[in-house]
């Protein structure tokens, strides 16, 4: 299993600014994932972040808008850049500790509101 | 292109079994069926997964039809804390990605 914490838990930001979200895991994991959940919607995968390599982004998401860092096996950050109200969402990180594509564990999420 | 189809919502009575259907008629031989749930204001939680045999754990049972085109998640004794959105996901054996659909909003009533 894995216990995941995220900071901040929520934030209200002004348009045009950037916010960095932190994801901390209590064990070393190879694969970490970042998701977005827009209001009333399901989860959408933004990118996969593996330690030691560039993040892999899904269609519709670009590095300039959502830069990701993965400095070690227990930590990752997602930055939401040049925010607009359309970026208001819950951002979640998840991990697959087994590495054999069984159970993914999710963090509690960061609720972002952009004014 | 959704791989699964679920009813948008369902109600069930506390203490009764909740049977959540999922259609996945285009599932291929190496794809698994996963179930996750998301309780309000929390991240999704893994429930169970299976390939072709029925599976049971402490949370639920997963019944997969012989042709694998549909499945049912069974919560044996639903409680109010089981109120959540339940997601049925089809995922390949070598695919690390989870693709969430709209899910089924389950409301357990006292």
Tab-separated table of C-alpha atoms in Angstrom:
chain	number	residue	atom	x	y	z
A	1	UNK	CA	0.000	0.000	0.000
A	2	UNK	CA	0.948	3.649	-0.130
A	3	UNK	CA	-0.084	6.747	1.768
A	4	UNK	CA	-0.081	9.943	-0.275
A	5	UNK	CA	-0.282	13.515	0.884
A	6	UNK	CA	-0.766	16.612	-1.223
A	7	UNK	CA	-0.089	20.265	-0.550
A	8	UNK	CA	-1.908	22.546	-0.613
A	9	UNK	CA	-5.268	20.890	-0.003
A	10	UNK	CA	-6.987	23.853	-1.612
A	11	UNK	CA	-6.147	27.292	-2.944
A	12	UNK	CA	-7.780	30.280	-4.552
A	13	UNK	CA	-5.608	31.992	-7.137
A	14	UNK	CA	-5.773	34.950	-9.464
A	15	UNK	CA	-5.729	34.443	-13.207
A	16	UNK	CA	-2.324	34.707	-14.803
A	17	UNK	CA	-0.497	33.326	-11.794
A	18	UNK	CA	0.985	29.858	-11.271
A	19	UNK	CA	0.536	27.288	-8.529
A	20	UNK	CA	2.795	24.372	-7.668
A	21	UNK	CA	1.164	21.315	-6.123
A	22	UNK	CA	3.253	18.865	-4.144
A	23	UNK	CA	2.719	15.120	-3.865
A	24	UNK	CA	4.540	13.115	-1.194
A	25	UNK	CA	4.436	9.317	-0.893
A	26	UNK	CA	5.405	7.321	2.173
A	27	UNK	CA	7.344	4.741	0.141
A	28	UNK	CA	9.504	4.664	-2.959
A	29	UNK	CA	7.516	4.221	-6.141
A	30	UNK	CA	8.540	4.210	-9.756
A	31	UNK	CA	5.356	5.434	-11.371
A	32	UNK	CA	3.449	8.520	-10.331
A	33	UNK	CA	0.489	10.006	-12.144
A	34	UNK	CA	-1.235	13.368	-12.171
A	35	UNK	CA	-4.967	13.672	-12.844
A	36	UNK	CA	-7.389	16.538	-13.225
A	37	UNK	CA	-11.022	16.421	-12.186
A	38	UNK	CA	-13.044	19.336	-13.457
A	39	UNK	CA	-16.205	20.307	-11.555
A	40	UNK	CA	-18.817	17.567	-11.793
A	41	UNK	CA	-16.647	15.522	-14.116
A	42	UNK	CA	-14.632	12.347	-14.000
A	43	UNK	CA	-10.858	12.105	-13.737
A	44	UNK	CA	-8.590	12.796	-16.705
A	45	UNK	CA	-4.960	11.723	-16.773
A	46	UNK	CA	-2.619	14.670	-17.306
A	47	UNK	CA	0.760	12.940	-17.318
A	48	UNK	CA	2.889	10.113	-16.022
A	49	UNK	CA	5.961	11.068	-14.029
A	50	UNK	CA	8.776	8.566	-13.676
A	51	UNK	CA	11.879	9.392	-11.698
A	52	UNK	CA	14.874	10.090	-13.886
A	53	UNK	CA	12.973	10.788	-17.071
A	54	UNK	CA	10.793	13.439	-18.622
A	55	UNK	CA	7.102	13.262	-17.840
A	56	UNK	CA	4.863	11.767	-20.489
A	57	UNK	CA	1.858	13.965	-21.245
A	58	UNK	CA	-1.546	12.865	-22.473
A	59	UNK	CA	-3.232	14.384	-25.485
A	60	UNK	CA	-4.444	17.878	-24.716
A	61	UNK	CA	-1.886	18.568	-21.994
A	62	UNK	CA	1.463	20.259	-22.604
A	63	UNK	CA	4.597	20.736	-20.561
A	64	UNK	CA	4.529	24.528	-20.797
A	65	UNK	CA	1.145	24.616	-19.090
A	66	UNK	CA	1.672	21.750	-16.633
A	67	UNK	CA	5.386	21.350	-15.906
A	68	UNK	CA	6.147	18.372	-13.687
A	69	UNK	CA	9.163	17.563	-11.572
A	70	UNK	CA	10.076	14.174	-10.166
A	71	UNK	CA	13.313	14.650	-8.213
A	72	UNK	CA	13.184	11.347	-6.319
A	73	UNK	CA	11.114	8.209	-5.803
A	74	UNK	CA	8.838	9.674	-3.121
A	75	UNK	CA	8.035	13.150	-4.394
A	76	UNK	CA	6.628	15.005	-7.377
A	77	UNK	CA	5.283	18.447	-8.189
A	78	UNK	CA	2.780	19.653	-10.741
A	79	UNK	CA	2.685	23.336	-11.658
A	80	UNK	CA	-0.390	24.885	-13.204
A	81	UNK	CA	0.968	27.848	-15.147
A	82	UNK	CA	-0.620	31.086	-16.288
A	83	UNK	CA	-3.914	30.054	-14.781
A	84	UNK	CA	-7.352	30.895	-16.098
A	85	UNK	CA	-10.764	30.137	-14.572
A	86	UNK	CA	-10.945	27.050	-16.818
A	87	UNK	CA	-8.126	25.559	-14.726
A	88	UNK	CA	-10.392	25.435	-11.683
A	89	UNK	CA	-10.372	21.739	-10.844
A	90	UNK	CA	-9.258	19.148	-8.357
A	91	UNK	CA	-5.754	17.909	-9.111
A	92	UNK	CA	-4.839	14.463	-7.850
A	93	UNK	CA	-1.675	12.443	-7.828
A	94	UNK	CA	-1.571	8.691	-7.711
A	95	UNK	CA	1.021	5.944	-7.536
A	96	UNK	CA	1.330	2.336	-8.559
A	97	UNK	CA	3.642	0.900	-5.891
A	98	UNK	CA	3.676	-2.637	-7.197
A	99	UNK	CA	4.752	-1.653	-10.678
A	100	UNK	CA	2.692	-4.456	-12.136
A	101	UNK	CA	-0.375	-2.384	-12.885
A	102	UNK	CA	-2.621	-3.590	-10.128
A	103	UNK	CA	-3.852	-1.147	-7.564
A	104	UNK	CA	-3.254	2.576	-7.858
A	105	UNK	CA	-3.390	4.682	-4.725
A	106	UNK	CA	-4.642	8.243	-4.916
A	107	UNK	CA	-3.901	11.317	-2.898
A	108	UNK	CA	-6.694	13.420	-1.392
A	109	UNK	CA	-6.470	15.999	-4.138
A	110	UNK	CA	-5.832	19.739	-4.360
A	111	UNK	CA	-8.905	21.853	-4.985
A	112	UNK	CA	-7.939	24.853	-7.107
A	113	UNK	CA	-10.188	27.821	-7.779
A	114	UNK	CA	-9.013	30.464	-10.238
A	115	UNK	CA	-10.718	33.848	-10.132
B	1	UNK	CA	-14.404	6.191	-27.119
B	2	UNK	CA	-15.628	4.776	-23.809
B	3	UNK	CA	-14.756	1.166	-23.162
B	4	UNK	CA	-17.394	0.739	-20.469
B	5	UNK	CA	-21.042	1.661	-20.011
B	6	UNK	CA	-22.571	2.136	-16.565
B	7	UNK	CA	-25.949	3.451	-15.393
B	8	UNK	CA	-25.568	7.061	-14.247
B	9	UNK	CA	-27.124	6.479	-10.845
B	10	UNK	CA	-28.741	3.968	-8.544
B	11	UNK	CA	-30.151	3.823	-5.061
B	12	UNK	CA	-29.961	0.978	-2.613
B	13	UNK	CA	-31.138	0.331	0.909
B	14	UNK	CA	-28.755	0.161	3.807
B	15	UNK	CA	-27.980	-3.428	4.758
B	16	UNK	CA	-29.014	-4.810	1.403
B	17	UNK	CA	-26.726	-5.999	-1.364
B	18	UNK	CA	-25.900	-3.441	-4.049
B	19	UNK	CA	-25.400	-4.840	-7.548
B	20	UNK	CA	-23.621	-2.455	-9.904
B	21	UNK	CA	-23.652	-3.430	-13.588
B	22	UNK	CA	-21.033	-2.591	-16.204
B	23	UNK	CA	-21.016	-3.346	-19.921
B	24	UNK	CA	-17.693	-3.759	-21.712
B	25	UNK	CA	-18.673	-5.492	-24.935
B	26	UNK	CA	-15.433	-4.629	-26.770
B	27	UNK	CA	-13.099	-5.990	-24.104
B	28	UNK	CA	-10.155	-7.918	-25.480
B	29	UNK	CA	-8.544	-11.057	-24.166
B	30	UNK	CA	-5.738	-9.416	-22.197
B	31	UNK	CA	-7.819	-6.645	-20.630
B	32	UNK	CA	-8.834	-6.633	-16.997
B	33	UNK	CA	-11.928	-5.175	-15.376
B	34	UNK	CA	-11.179	-2.795	-12.487
B	35	UNK	CA	-13.514	-1.120	-10.057
B	36	UNK	CA	-12.720	2.058	-8.148
B	37	UNK	CA	-14.934	4.306	-6.107
B	38	UNK	CA	-14.719	7.954	-5.154
B	39	UNK	CA	-16.361	9.127	-1.985
B	40	UNK	CA	-17.201	12.814	-1.998
B	41	UNK	CA	-14.148	15.074	-1.580
B	42	UNK	CA	-11.721	12.154	-1.561
B	43	UNK	CA	-9.416	10.556	-4.102
B	44	UNK	CA	-10.536	7.351	-5.813
B	45	UNK	CA	-10.141	4.090	-3.930
B	46	UNK	CA	-9.369	0.738	-5.500
B	47	UNK	CA	-12.016	-1.918	-4.883
B	48	UNK	CA	-11.281	-5.023	-6.918
B	49	UNK	CA	-10.207	-6.274	-10.331
B	50	UNK	CA	-10.473	-9.445	-12.380
B	51	UNK	CA	-9.725	-11.015	-15.740
B	52	UNK	CA	-12.297	-13.752	-16.260
B	53	UNK	CA	-12.841	-15.531	-12.961
B	54	UNK	CA	-15.078	-14.177	-10.267
B	55	UNK	CA	-13.183	-12.397	-7.526
B	56	UNK	CA	-13.975	-11.592	-3.910
B	57	UNK	CA	-12.192	-9.528	-1.298
B	58	UNK	CA	-13.125	-7.873	1.957
B	59	UNK	CA	-14.864	-5.028	0.185
B	60	UNK	CA	-16.807	-6.609	-2.652
B	61	UNK	CA	-17.324	-9.376	-5.175
B	62	UNK	CA	-16.802	-9.106	-8.904
B	63	UNK	CA	-18.845	-11.320	-11.189
B	64	UNK	CA	-17.694	-11.438	-14.835
B	65	UNK	CA	-19.890	-13.107	-17.442
B	66	UNK	CA	-18.487	-16.033	-19.357
B	67	UNK	CA	-18.216	-14.005	-22.565
B	68	UNK	CA	-16.565	-11.186	-20.528
B	69	UNK	CA	-18.790	-8.581	-22.132
B	70	UNK	CA	-20.262	-7.468	-18.847
B	71	UNK	CA	-19.648	-7.621	-15.128
B	72	UNK	CA	-21.332	-6.855	-11.828
B	73	UNK	CA	-19.798	-5.414	-8.701
B	74	UNK	CA	-21.557	-6.618	-5.582
B	75	UNK	CA	-21.392	-4.788	-2.281
B	76	UNK	CA	-22.829	-7.476	-0.006
B	77	UNK	CA	-24.185	-5.300	2.801
B	78	UNK	CA	-24.290	-1.684	1.757
B	79	UNK	CA	-23.785	0.964	4.420
B	80	UNK	CA	-24.242	4.699	4.290
B	81	UNK	CA	-20.466	5.033	3.941
B	82	UNK	CA	-20.664	3.198	0.621
B	83	UNK	CA	-22.354	6.223	-0.958
B	84	UNK	CA	-19.932	7.177	-3.720
B	85	UNK	CA	-19.302	7.290	-7.452
B	86	UNK	CA	-18.279	3.835	-8.673
B	87	UNK	CA	-16.089	3.529	-11.745
B	88	UNK	CA	-15.778	0.425	-13.899
B	89	UNK	CA	-12.541	0.535	-15.911
B	90	UNK	CA	-11.126	-1.786	-18.543
B	91	UNK	CA	-7.375	-1.855	-18.659
B	92	UNK	CA	-4.861	-3.925	-20.589
B	93	UNK	CA	-2.461	-6.171	-18.741
B	94	UNK	CA	0.514	-4.115	-19.856
B	95	UNK	CA	-1.203	-0.750	-19.662
B	96	UNK	CA	-0.529	1.387	-16.622
B	97	UNK	CA	-3.142	3.988	-17.482
B	98	UNK	CA	-6.558	4.206	-15.857
B	99	UNK	CA	-9.253	5.777	-18.039
B	100	UNK	CA	-12.159	6.912	-15.905
B	101	UNK	CA	-15.624	7.145	-17.416
B	102	UNK	CA	-18.622	8.879	-15.888
B	103	UNK	CA	-19.251	6.110	-13.354
B	104	UNK	CA	-22.374	5.265	-11.367
B	105	UNK	CA	-23.433	7.480	-8.499
B	106	UNK	CA	-24.613	5.105	-5.784
B	107	UNK	CA	-26.694	6.469	-2.956
B	108	UNK	CA	-27.281	4.213	0.024
B	109	UNK	CA	-30.401	5.180	1.935
B	110	UNK	CA	-31.236	4.364	5.534
